[in-house]
Amino acid sequence: MQGVGTDMSGVLVLGATNVPWELDNAIRRRFQKRIYIALPDQNARAGIFKNRAGKTKNAMTEQDWVQLGEASEGYSGSDIAIVVNEALMMPVRKCQTGKRFKQTADGGWIPTFPSDPAGKDMTLMDVKPALLRCPDVCMDDFMAALARIKPSVNDKDI
């Protein structure tokens, strides 16, 4: 509490998002009010996903955002931000690990499935950088990220 001063005018707000119990007990006792802010509900989570994805090209529908909101029960806003960052990296990883690429209408190359008959066996190193096309982020990318990133808050914490 050093540096806060002894003047009792004004308001001091201390926020601890997910781990308020890590604050020193002496500090917590000094506060008259403690306000619990619940985890975001389904609609809020869907909005956070959509907002955090921003203007990144994606193949998501409105129903996909709603489905992500449903699938992320128990996730905090911070958890969702981590999931979105993970999902946004998936297309890059597909390019890096791709073993088969197919040509796009503009003459570029995009990674494809090994069983795609339109694909050609090649790796990222075989594609000229100017011709590489990164796939759009899709629902599968978000679901894979959700499977990997677990919520940081559990029922016991709440």
PDB file of C-alpha atoms in Angstrom:
ATOM      1  CA  MET A   1       0.000   0.000   0.000  1.00  0.00           C
ATOM      2  CA  GLN A   2       3.055   2.251  -0.066  1.00  0.00           C
ATOM      3  CA  GLY A   3       2.574   5.218  -2.318  1.00  0.00           C
ATOM      4  CA  VAL A   4      -1.197   5.295  -1.936  1.00  0.00           C
ATOM      5  CA  GLY A   5      -0.972   8.020   0.687  1.00  0.00           C
ATOM      6  CA  THR A   6      -2.881   8.826   3.832  1.00  0.00           C
ATOM      7  CA  ASP A   7      -5.423  11.169   2.299  1.00  0.00           C
ATOM      8  CA  MET A   8      -8.869   9.589   2.633  1.00  0.00           C
ATOM      9  CA  SER A   9     -10.433  11.584  -0.201  1.00  0.00           C
ATOM     10  CA  GLY A  10     -10.907   9.952  -3.563  1.00  0.00           C
ATOM     11  CA  VAL A  11     -11.389   6.359  -4.548  1.00  0.00           C
ATOM     12  CA  LEU A  12      -8.852   3.571  -4.856  1.00  0.00           C
ATOM     13  CA  VAL A  13      -9.832   0.725  -7.127  1.00  0.00           C
ATOM     14  CA  LEU A  14      -7.844  -2.484  -7.027  1.00  0.00           C
ATOM     15  CA  GLY A  15      -8.726  -5.139  -9.545  1.00  0.00           C
ATOM     16  CA  ALA A  16      -7.601  -8.738  -9.502  1.00  0.00           C
ATOM     17  CA  THR A  17      -9.257 -10.553 -12.348  1.00  0.00           C
ATOM     18  CA  ASN A  18      -8.823 -14.253 -11.728  1.00  0.00           C
ATOM     19  CA  VAL A  19      -6.819 -14.608  -8.538  1.00  0.00           C
ATOM     20  CA  PRO A  20      -7.903 -12.142  -5.820  1.00  0.00           C
ATOM     21  CA  TRP A  21      -6.883 -14.672  -3.133  1.00  0.00           C
ATOM     22  CA  GLU A  22      -3.237 -14.026  -4.079  1.00  0.00           C
ATOM     23  CA  LEU A  23      -3.515 -10.518  -2.659  1.00  0.00           C
ATOM     24  CA  ASP A  24      -2.079 -10.101   0.809  1.00  0.00           C
ATOM     25  CA  ASN A  25      -4.762 -10.488   3.525  1.00  0.00           C
ATOM     26  CA  ALA A  26      -3.700  -7.190   5.118  1.00  0.00           C
ATOM     27  CA  ILE A  27      -4.423  -5.391   1.854  1.00  0.00           C
ATOM     28  CA  ARG A  28      -7.783  -7.094   1.355  1.00  0.00           C
ATOM     29  CA  ARG A  29      -8.928  -6.176   4.880  1.00  0.00           C
ATOM     30  CA  ARG A  30      -8.450  -2.464   4.104  1.00  0.00           C
ATOM     31  CA  PHE A  31     -11.145  -2.463   1.441  1.00  0.00           C
ATOM     32  CA  GLN A  32     -14.731  -1.880   2.484  1.00  0.00           C
ATOM     33  CA  LYS A  33     -16.310  -3.374  -0.596  1.00  0.00           C
ATOM     34  CA  ARG A  34     -15.571  -6.404  -2.637  1.00  0.00           C
ATOM     35  CA  ILE A  35     -17.442  -6.830  -5.878  1.00  0.00           C
ATOM     36  CA  TYR A  36     -17.688 -10.175  -7.599  1.00  0.00           C
ATOM     37  CA  ILE A  37     -17.842  -9.938 -11.369  1.00  0.00           C
ATOM     38  CA  ALA A  38     -19.077 -13.183 -12.864  1.00  0.00           C
ATOM     39  CA  LEU A  39     -17.552 -14.907 -15.847  1.00  0.00           C
ATOM     40  CA  PRO A  40     -19.072 -13.833 -19.172  1.00  0.00           C
ATOM     41  CA  ASP A  41     -22.307 -15.535 -20.200  1.00  0.00           C
ATOM     42  CA  GLN A  42     -22.823 -17.337 -23.507  1.00  0.00           C
ATOM     43  CA  ASN A  43     -23.747 -14.214 -25.496  1.00  0.00           C
ATOM     44  CA  ALA A  44     -20.861 -12.224 -24.036  1.00  0.00           C
ATOM     45  CA  ARG A  45     -18.410 -15.026 -24.838  1.00  0.00           C
ATOM     46  CA  ALA A  46     -19.640 -15.178 -28.433  1.00  0.00           C
ATOM     47  CA  GLY A  47     -19.175 -11.415 -28.697  1.00  0.00           C
ATOM     48  CA  ILE A  48     -15.679 -11.618 -27.213  1.00  0.00           C
ATOM     49  CA  PHE A  49     -14.703 -14.259 -29.768  1.00  0.00           C
ATOM     50  CA  LYS A  50     -16.013 -12.172 -32.622  1.00  0.00           C
ATOM     51  CA  ASN A  51     -14.476  -8.956 -31.300  1.00  0.00           C
ATOM     52  CA  ARG A  52     -11.058 -10.497 -30.632  1.00  0.00           C
ATOM     53  CA  ALA A  53     -10.938 -12.038 -34.113  1.00  0.00           C
ATOM     54  CA  GLY A  54     -11.291  -8.499 -35.412  1.00  0.00           C
ATOM     55  CA  LYS A  55     -10.831  -7.989 -39.110  1.00  0.00           C
ATOM     56  CA  THR A  56      -8.859 -11.182 -39.656  1.00  0.00           C
ATOM     57  CA  LYS A  57     -10.178 -12.982 -42.721  1.00  0.00           C
ATOM     58  CA  ASN A  58     -12.324 -15.875 -41.588  1.00  0.00           C
ATOM     59  CA  ALA A  59     -14.904 -18.336 -42.809  1.00  0.00           C
ATOM     60  CA  MET A  60     -17.135 -17.924 -39.745  1.00  0.00           C
ATOM     61  CA  THR A  61     -20.909 -17.504 -39.759  1.00  0.00           C
ATOM     62  CA  GLU A  62     -23.029 -15.869 -37.062  1.00  0.00           C
ATOM     63  CA  GLN A  63     -24.105 -19.346 -35.964  1.00  0.00           C
ATOM     64  CA  ASP A  64     -20.440 -20.342 -35.578  1.00  0.00           C
ATOM     65  CA  TRP A  65     -19.851 -17.448 -33.152  1.00  0.00           C
ATOM     66  CA  VAL A  66     -22.938 -18.512 -31.173  1.00  0.00           C
ATOM     67  CA  GLN A  67     -21.660 -22.103 -31.100  1.00  0.00           C
ATOM     68  CA  LEU A  68     -18.281 -20.906 -29.787  1.00  0.00           C
ATOM     69  CA  GLY A  69     -20.094 -19.020 -27.034  1.00  0.00           C
ATOM     70  CA  GLU A  70     -21.836 -22.262 -26.062  1.00  0.00           C
ATOM     71  CA  ALA A  71     -18.662 -24.349 -26.248  1.00  0.00           C
ATOM     72  CA  SER A  72     -16.638 -22.012 -24.031  1.00  0.00           C
ATOM     73  CA  GLU A  73     -18.621 -22.312 -20.789  1.00  0.00           C
ATOM     74  CA  GLY A  74     -16.369 -21.388 -17.846  1.00  0.00           C
ATOM     75  CA  TYR A  75     -13.876 -19.374 -19.897  1.00  0.00           C
ATOM     76  CA  SER A  76     -12.938 -15.853 -18.823  1.00  0.00           C
ATOM     77  CA  GLY A  77     -12.422 -13.011 -21.277  1.00  0.00           C
ATOM     78  CA  SER A  78      -8.672 -13.493 -20.898  1.00  0.00           C
ATOM     79  CA  ASP A  79      -9.013 -17.226 -21.614  1.00  0.00           C
ATOM     80  CA  ILE A  80     -10.987 -16.455 -24.772  1.00  0.00           C
ATOM     81  CA  ALA A  81      -8.313 -13.998 -25.927  1.00  0.00           C
ATOM     82  CA  ILE A  82      -5.742 -16.796 -25.640  1.00  0.00           C
ATOM     83  CA  VAL A  83      -8.018 -19.201 -27.552  1.00  0.00           C
ATOM     84  CA  VAL A  84      -8.518 -16.637 -30.337  1.00  0.00           C
ATOM     85  CA  ASN A  85      -4.768 -16.016 -30.622  1.00  0.00           C
ATOM     86  CA  GLU A  86      -4.218 -19.759 -30.881  1.00  0.00           C
ATOM     87  CA  ALA A  87      -6.936 -20.126 -33.524  1.00  0.00           C
ATOM     88  CA  LEU A  88      -5.563 -17.222 -35.572  1.00  0.00           C
ATOM     89  CA  MET A  89      -2.209 -18.994 -35.769  1.00  0.00           C
ATOM     90  CA  MET A  90      -3.699 -22.237 -37.098  1.00  0.00           C
ATOM     91  CA  PRO A  91      -3.706 -21.180 -40.794  1.00  0.00           C
ATOM     92  CA  VAL A  92      -0.025 -20.257 -40.510  1.00  0.00           C
ATOM     93  CA  ARG A  93       0.704 -23.665 -39.002  1.00  0.00           C
ATOM     94  CA  LYS A  94      -1.225 -25.326 -41.834  1.00  0.00           C
ATOM     95  CA  CYS A  95       1.091 -23.574 -44.285  1.00  0.00           C
ATOM     96  CA  GLN A  96       4.191 -24.559 -42.307  1.00  0.00           C
ATOM     97  CA  THR A  97       3.266 -28.221 -41.979  1.00  0.00           C
ATOM     98  CA  GLY A  98       1.470 -28.636 -45.305  1.00  0.00           C
ATOM     99  CA  LYS A  99       2.572 -31.575 -47.457  1.00  0.00           C
ATOM    100  CA  ARG A 100       0.094 -30.918 -50.245  1.00  0.00           C
ATOM    101  CA  PHE A 101      -0.912 -27.599 -51.811  1.00  0.00           C
ATOM    102  CA  LYS A 102      -3.428 -26.728 -54.487  1.00  0.00           C
ATOM    103  CA  GLN A 103      -3.527 -23.811 -56.864  1.00  0.00           C
ATOM    104  CA  THR A 104      -6.031 -21.010 -56.326  1.00  0.00           C
ATOM    105  CA  ALA A 105      -7.895 -19.072 -59.022  1.00  0.00           C
ATOM    106  CA  ASP A 106      -5.301 -16.283 -58.903  1.00  0.00           C
ATOM    107  CA  GLY A 107      -2.381 -18.685 -59.425  1.00  0.00           C
ATOM    108  CA  GLY A 108      -1.366 -18.848 -55.762  1.00  0.00           C
ATOM    109  CA  TRP A 109      -0.930 -21.952 -53.641  1.00  0.00           C
ATOM    110  CA  ILE A 110      -2.899 -22.881 -50.528  1.00  0.00           C
ATOM    111  CA  PRO A 111      -2.403 -25.916 -48.250  1.00  0.00           C
ATOM    112  CA  THR A 112      -4.941 -28.670 -48.720  1.00  0.00           C
ATOM    113  CA  PHE A 113      -5.796 -32.129 -47.390  1.00  0.00           C
ATOM    114  CA  PRO A 114      -3.554 -35.071 -48.317  1.00  0.00           C
ATOM    115  CA  SER A 115      -6.496 -36.742 -50.052  1.00  0.00           C
ATOM    116  CA  ASP A 116      -7.403 -33.694 -52.202  1.00  0.00           C
ATOM    117  CA  PRO A 117      -7.069 -34.794 -55.856  1.00  0.00           C
ATOM    118  CA  ALA A 118      -6.528 -31.165 -56.920  1.00  0.00           C
ATOM    119  CA  GLY A 119      -3.502 -30.941 -54.643  1.00  0.00           C
ATOM    120  CA  LYS A 120       0.133 -31.346 -55.533  1.00  0.00           C
ATOM    121  CA  ASP A 121       2.714 -32.916 -53.234  1.00  0.00           C
ATOM    122  CA  MET A 122       4.967 -30.081 -52.079  1.00  0.00           C
ATOM    123  CA  THR A 123       6.046 -28.288 -48.939  1.00  0.00           C
ATOM    124  CA  LEU A 124       6.142 -24.644 -47.914  1.00  0.00           C
ATOM    125  CA  MET A 125       9.720 -24.426 -49.174  1.00  0.00           C
ATOM    126  CA  ASP A 126       8.542 -25.353 -52.679  1.00  0.00           C
ATOM    127  CA  VAL A 127       6.083 -22.432 -52.843  1.00  0.00           C
ATOM    128  CA  LYS A 128       7.308 -19.038 -53.980  1.00  0.00           C
ATOM    129  CA  PRO A 129       6.577 -16.578 -51.157  1.00  0.00           C
ATOM    130  CA  ALA A 130       4.579 -14.250 -53.423  1.00  0.00           C
ATOM    131  CA  LEU A 131       2.323 -17.147 -54.422  1.00  0.00           C
ATOM    132  CA  LEU A 132       1.568 -18.474 -50.933  1.00  0.00           C
ATOM    133  CA  ARG A 133      -2.049 -18.015 -49.852  1.00  0.00           C
ATOM    134  CA  CYS A 134      -2.894 -18.536 -46.204  1.00  0.00           C
ATOM    135  CA  PRO A 135      -6.277 -20.191 -45.599  1.00  0.00           C
ATOM    136  CA  ASP A 136      -8.968 -18.247 -43.760  1.00  0.00           C
ATOM    137  CA  VAL A 137      -9.520 -18.993 -40.094  1.00  0.00           C
ATOM    138  CA  CYS A 138     -12.421 -21.426 -39.764  1.00  0.00           C
ATOM    139  CA  MET A 139     -14.569 -23.035 -37.095  1.00  0.00           C
ATOM    140  CA  ASP A 140     -12.295 -26.089 -36.966  1.00  0.00           C
ATOM    141  CA  ASP A 141      -9.390 -23.807 -35.992  1.00  0.00           C
ATOM    142  CA  PHE A 142     -11.370 -22.333 -33.101  1.00  0.00           C
ATOM    143  CA  MET A 143     -12.574 -25.737 -31.915  1.00  0.00           C
ATOM    144  CA  ALA A 144      -9.024 -27.139 -32.016  1.00  0.00           C
ATOM    145  CA  ALA A 145      -7.826 -24.135 -30.006  1.00  0.00           C
ATOM    146  CA  LEU A 146     -10.637 -24.636 -27.476  1.00  0.00           C
ATOM    147  CA  ALA A 147      -9.608 -28.279 -27.092  1.00  0.00           C
ATOM    148  CA  ARG A 148      -6.021 -27.225 -26.357  1.00  0.00           C
ATOM    149  CA  ILE A 149      -6.622 -24.169 -24.151  1.00  0.00           C
ATOM    150  CA  LYS A 150      -8.456 -24.919 -20.920  1.00  0.00           C
ATOM    151  CA  PRO A 151     -10.228 -22.339 -18.715  1.00  0.00           C
ATOM    152  CA  SER A 152      -8.078 -20.756 -16.002  1.00  0.00           C
ATOM    153  CA  VAL A 153     -10.939 -20.524 -13.500  1.00  0.00           C
ATOM    154  CA  ASN A 154     -12.657 -23.558 -12.023  1.00  0.00           C
ATOM    155  CA  ASP A 155     -15.769 -23.977  -9.867  1.00  0.00           C
ATOM    156  CA  LYS A 156     -13.714 -24.146  -6.683  1.00  0.00           C
ATOM    157  CA  ASP A 157     -12.104 -20.764  -7.486  1.00  0.00           C
ATOM    158  CA  ILE A 158     -15.507 -19.156  -7.978  1.00  0.00           C
TER     159      ILE A 158
END
